[in-house]
């Protein structure tokens, strides 16, 4: 018979393990800030012997690919991006979201992001497109 592993929300009884394991996990990209976001949940994978893995899951906002009018003035584009970003920050305050991600490739857009409040991340980014997990 195969071993069963289940998932549940972490609770107050998990605080000690979670804290110790977070610090003790090798090459962990630990960031305590997401634990303070209203929309973050901590999940626990466990078996009959107890917890195996904890993972905080937050719901950041992701700014997707831009669609810029071909003949738009670059200054207008910069102002528009600033306004869109500020709108998203306000929405995050309302929703309890703690982070905004902006993936970009084009150099002037990267310079814009770095001049604004965005922080360039040094890590690889991975994704799962849930709809692709089961092909018809």
mmCIF file of C-alpha atoms in Angstrom:
data_model
loop_
_atom_site.group_PDB
_atom_site.id
_atom_site.type_symbol
_atom_site.label_atom_id
_atom_site.label_comp_id
_atom_site.label_asym_id
_atom_site.label_seq_id
_atom_site.Cartn_x
_atom_site.Cartn_y
_atom_site.Cartn_z
ATOM 1 C CA UNK A 1 0.000 0.000 0.000
ATOM 2 C CA UNK A 2 1.327 3.439 -0.891
ATOM 3 C CA UNK A 3 1.969 6.078 1.738
ATOM 4 C CA UNK A 4 -0.742 8.727 2.002
ATOM 5 C CA UNK A 5 0.235 12.373 2.300
ATOM 6 C CA UNK A 6 -2.450 14.965 2.953
ATOM 7 C CA UNK A 7 -2.553 18.768 3.058
ATOM 8 C CA UNK A 8 -4.208 21.014 5.636
ATOM 9 C CA UNK A 9 -3.959 24.628 6.727
ATOM 10 C CA UNK A 10 -1.196 25.129 9.274
ATOM 11 C CA UNK A 11 -2.374 26.137 12.707
ATOM 12 C CA UNK A 12 -0.990 27.473 15.962
ATOM 13 C CA UNK A 13 0.281 23.979 16.859
ATOM 14 C CA UNK A 14 2.604 24.191 13.817
ATOM 15 C CA UNK A 15 4.283 27.466 14.742
ATOM 16 C CA UNK A 16 7.349 25.927 16.424
ATOM 17 C CA UNK A 17 8.064 23.391 13.647
ATOM 18 C CA UNK A 18 7.410 25.932 10.913
ATOM 19 C CA UNK A 19 9.759 28.497 12.462
ATOM 20 C CA UNK A 20 12.574 26.014 13.069
ATOM 21 C CA UNK A 21 12.242 24.294 9.706
ATOM 22 C CA UNK A 22 12.124 27.587 7.801
ATOM 23 C CA UNK A 23 15.463 28.613 9.274
ATOM 24 C CA UNK A 24 16.922 25.109 8.895
ATOM 25 C CA UNK A 25 15.956 24.461 5.266
ATOM 26 C CA UNK A 26 19.057 24.676 3.049
ATOM 27 C CA UNK A 27 19.141 27.520 0.505
ATOM 28 C CA UNK A 28 15.681 28.639 1.592
ATOM 29 C CA UNK A 29 14.602 31.965 0.101
ATOM 30 C CA UNK A 30 12.926 32.823 3.380
ATOM 31 C CA UNK A 31 11.115 36.134 3.505
ATOM 32 C CA UNK A 32 9.131 36.817 6.662
ATOM 33 C CA UNK A 33 7.110 39.657 5.096
ATOM 34 C CA UNK A 34 4.556 37.461 3.291
ATOM 35 C CA UNK A 35 3.539 36.002 6.654
ATOM 36 C CA UNK A 36 2.197 39.438 7.549
ATOM 37 C CA UNK A 37 0.014 39.768 4.432
ATOM 38 C CA UNK A 38 -3.713 39.256 4.992
ATOM 39 C CA UNK A 39 -3.997 37.061 1.902
ATOM 40 C CA UNK A 40 -1.183 34.638 2.839
ATOM 41 C CA UNK A 41 -2.022 31.143 4.048
ATOM 42 C CA UNK A 42 0.444 28.581 5.369
ATOM 43 C CA UNK A 43 -0.190 25.001 4.243
ATOM 44 C CA UNK A 44 1.122 21.810 5.809
ATOM 45 C CA UNK A 45 1.709 18.500 4.010
ATOM 46 C CA UNK A 46 1.602 15.634 6.506
ATOM 47 C CA UNK A 47 1.272 11.896 6.924
ATOM 48 C CA UNK A 48 0.334 9.747 9.900
ATOM 49 C CA UNK A 49 3.692 10.531 11.541
ATOM 50 C CA UNK A 50 3.077 14.298 11.366
ATOM 51 C CA UNK A 51 4.109 17.340 9.305
ATOM 52 C CA UNK A 52 6.540 16.901 6.399
ATOM 53 C CA UNK A 53 6.603 20.286 4.623
ATOM 54 C CA UNK A 54 5.145 23.741 5.257
ATOM 55 C CA UNK A 55 4.703 26.358 2.529
ATOM 56 C CA UNK A 56 3.381 29.909 2.848
ATOM 57 C CA UNK A 57 1.200 30.745 -0.145
ATOM 58 C CA UNK A 58 0.488 34.337 -0.993
ATOM 59 C CA UNK A 59 -1.568 35.818 -3.799
ATOM 60 C CA UNK A 60 0.590 38.534 -5.305
ATOM 61 C CA UNK A 61 -0.565 40.580 -8.250
ATOM 62 C CA UNK A 62 1.161 40.025 -11.580
ATOM 63 C CA UNK A 63 1.399 42.750 -14.177
ATOM 64 C CA UNK A 64 1.137 40.894 -17.468
ATOM 65 C CA UNK A 65 2.422 41.723 -20.951
ATOM 66 C CA UNK A 66 1.968 45.338 -21.939
ATOM 67 C CA UNK A 67 -0.051 46.440 -24.945
ATOM 68 C CA UNK A 68 1.336 49.847 -25.933
ATOM 69 C CA UNK A 69 -0.138 51.946 -28.720
ATOM 70 C CA UNK A 70 2.439 51.814 -31.537
ATOM 71 C CA UNK A 71 2.716 55.590 -31.993
ATOM 72 C CA UNK A 72 2.372 56.538 -28.310
ATOM 73 C CA UNK A 73 4.672 59.217 -26.944
ATOM 74 C CA UNK A 74 7.258 57.551 -24.639
ATOM 75 C CA UNK A 75 6.556 60.117 -21.907
ATOM 76 C CA UNK A 76 2.842 59.302 -22.056
ATOM 77 C CA UNK A 77 3.663 55.596 -21.843
ATOM 78 C CA UNK A 78 5.817 56.182 -18.749
ATOM 79 C CA UNK A 79 3.095 58.251 -17.074
ATOM 80 C CA UNK A 80 0.457 55.662 -17.981
ATOM 81 C CA UNK A 81 2.588 52.853 -16.502
ATOM 82 C CA UNK A 82 3.088 54.911 -13.344
ATOM 83 C CA UNK A 83 -0.663 55.439 -13.003
ATOM 84 C CA UNK A 84 -1.415 51.761 -13.667
ATOM 85 C CA UNK A 85 1.153 50.745 -11.060
ATOM 86 C CA UNK A 86 -0.258 53.180 -8.497
ATOM 87 C CA UNK A 87 -3.754 51.839 -9.188
ATOM 88 C CA UNK A 88 -2.521 48.298 -8.552
ATOM 89 C CA UNK A 89 -0.809 49.363 -5.302
ATOM 90 C CA UNK A 90 -4.113 50.838 -4.122
ATOM 91 C CA UNK A 91 -5.938 47.641 -5.081
ATOM 92 C CA UNK A 92 -3.377 45.614 -3.113
ATOM 93 C CA UNK A 93 -4.032 47.741 -0.034
ATOM 94 C CA UNK A 94 -7.748 47.045 -0.387
ATOM 95 C CA UNK A 95 -7.313 43.291 -0.984
ATOM 96 C CA UNK A 96 -4.560 42.586 1.561
ATOM 97 C CA UNK A 97 -2.066 41.640 -1.138
ATOM 98 C CA UNK A 98 1.519 42.330 -0.186
ATOM 99 C CA UNK A 99 3.470 42.083 -3.445
ATOM 100 C CA UNK A 100 3.298 42.995 -7.128
ATOM 101 C CA UNK A 101 5.364 41.241 -9.784
ATOM 102 C CA UNK A 102 6.172 42.668 -13.198
ATOM 103 C CA UNK A 103 7.908 40.471 -15.753
ATOM 104 C CA UNK A 104 9.445 42.390 -18.606
ATOM 105 C CA UNK A 105 12.049 41.873 -21.286
ATOM 106 C CA UNK A 106 12.273 45.139 -23.223
ATOM 107 C CA UNK A 107 15.143 47.313 -21.952
ATOM 108 C CA UNK A 108 13.304 50.626 -21.566
ATOM 109 C CA UNK A 109 10.541 48.860 -19.647
ATOM 110 C CA UNK A 110 13.170 47.304 -17.365
ATOM 111 C CA UNK A 111 14.663 50.753 -16.748
ATOM 112 C CA UNK A 112 11.176 52.093 -15.957
ATOM 113 C CA UNK A 113 10.557 49.277 -13.445
ATOM 114 C CA UNK A 114 13.904 49.848 -11.745
ATOM 115 C CA UNK A 115 13.209 53.606 -11.436
ATOM 116 C CA UNK A 116 9.865 52.874 -9.843
ATOM 117 C CA UNK A 117 9.415 50.833 -6.682
ATOM 118 C CA UNK A 118 10.125 47.467 -8.350
ATOM 119 C CA UNK A 119 13.025 45.383 -7.094
ATOM 120 C CA UNK A 120 14.964 43.241 -9.551
ATOM 121 C CA UNK A 121 14.899 39.668 -8.293
ATOM 122 C CA UNK A 122 17.996 37.462 -8.476
ATOM 123 C CA UNK A 123 16.123 34.151 -8.692
ATOM 124 C CA UNK A 124 14.715 32.002 -11.444
ATOM 125 C CA UNK A 125 10.968 32.245 -11.871
ATOM 126 C CA UNK A 126 8.899 29.151 -12.648
ATOM 127 C CA UNK A 127 5.246 28.800 -13.528
ATOM 128 C CA UNK A 128 2.562 26.224 -13.985
ATOM 129 C CA UNK A 129 -0.245 26.896 -16.416
ATOM 130 C CA UNK A 130 -2.953 24.909 -14.700
ATOM 131 C CA UNK A 131 -4.942 24.536 -17.917
ATOM 132 C CA UNK A 132 -1.965 22.778 -19.518
ATOM 133 C CA UNK A 133 -1.795 20.079 -16.856
ATOM 134 C CA UNK A 134 -4.584 18.116 -18.491
ATOM 135 C CA UNK A 135 -4.586 18.126 -22.264
ATOM 136 C CA UNK A 136 -7.734 17.133 -24.101
#
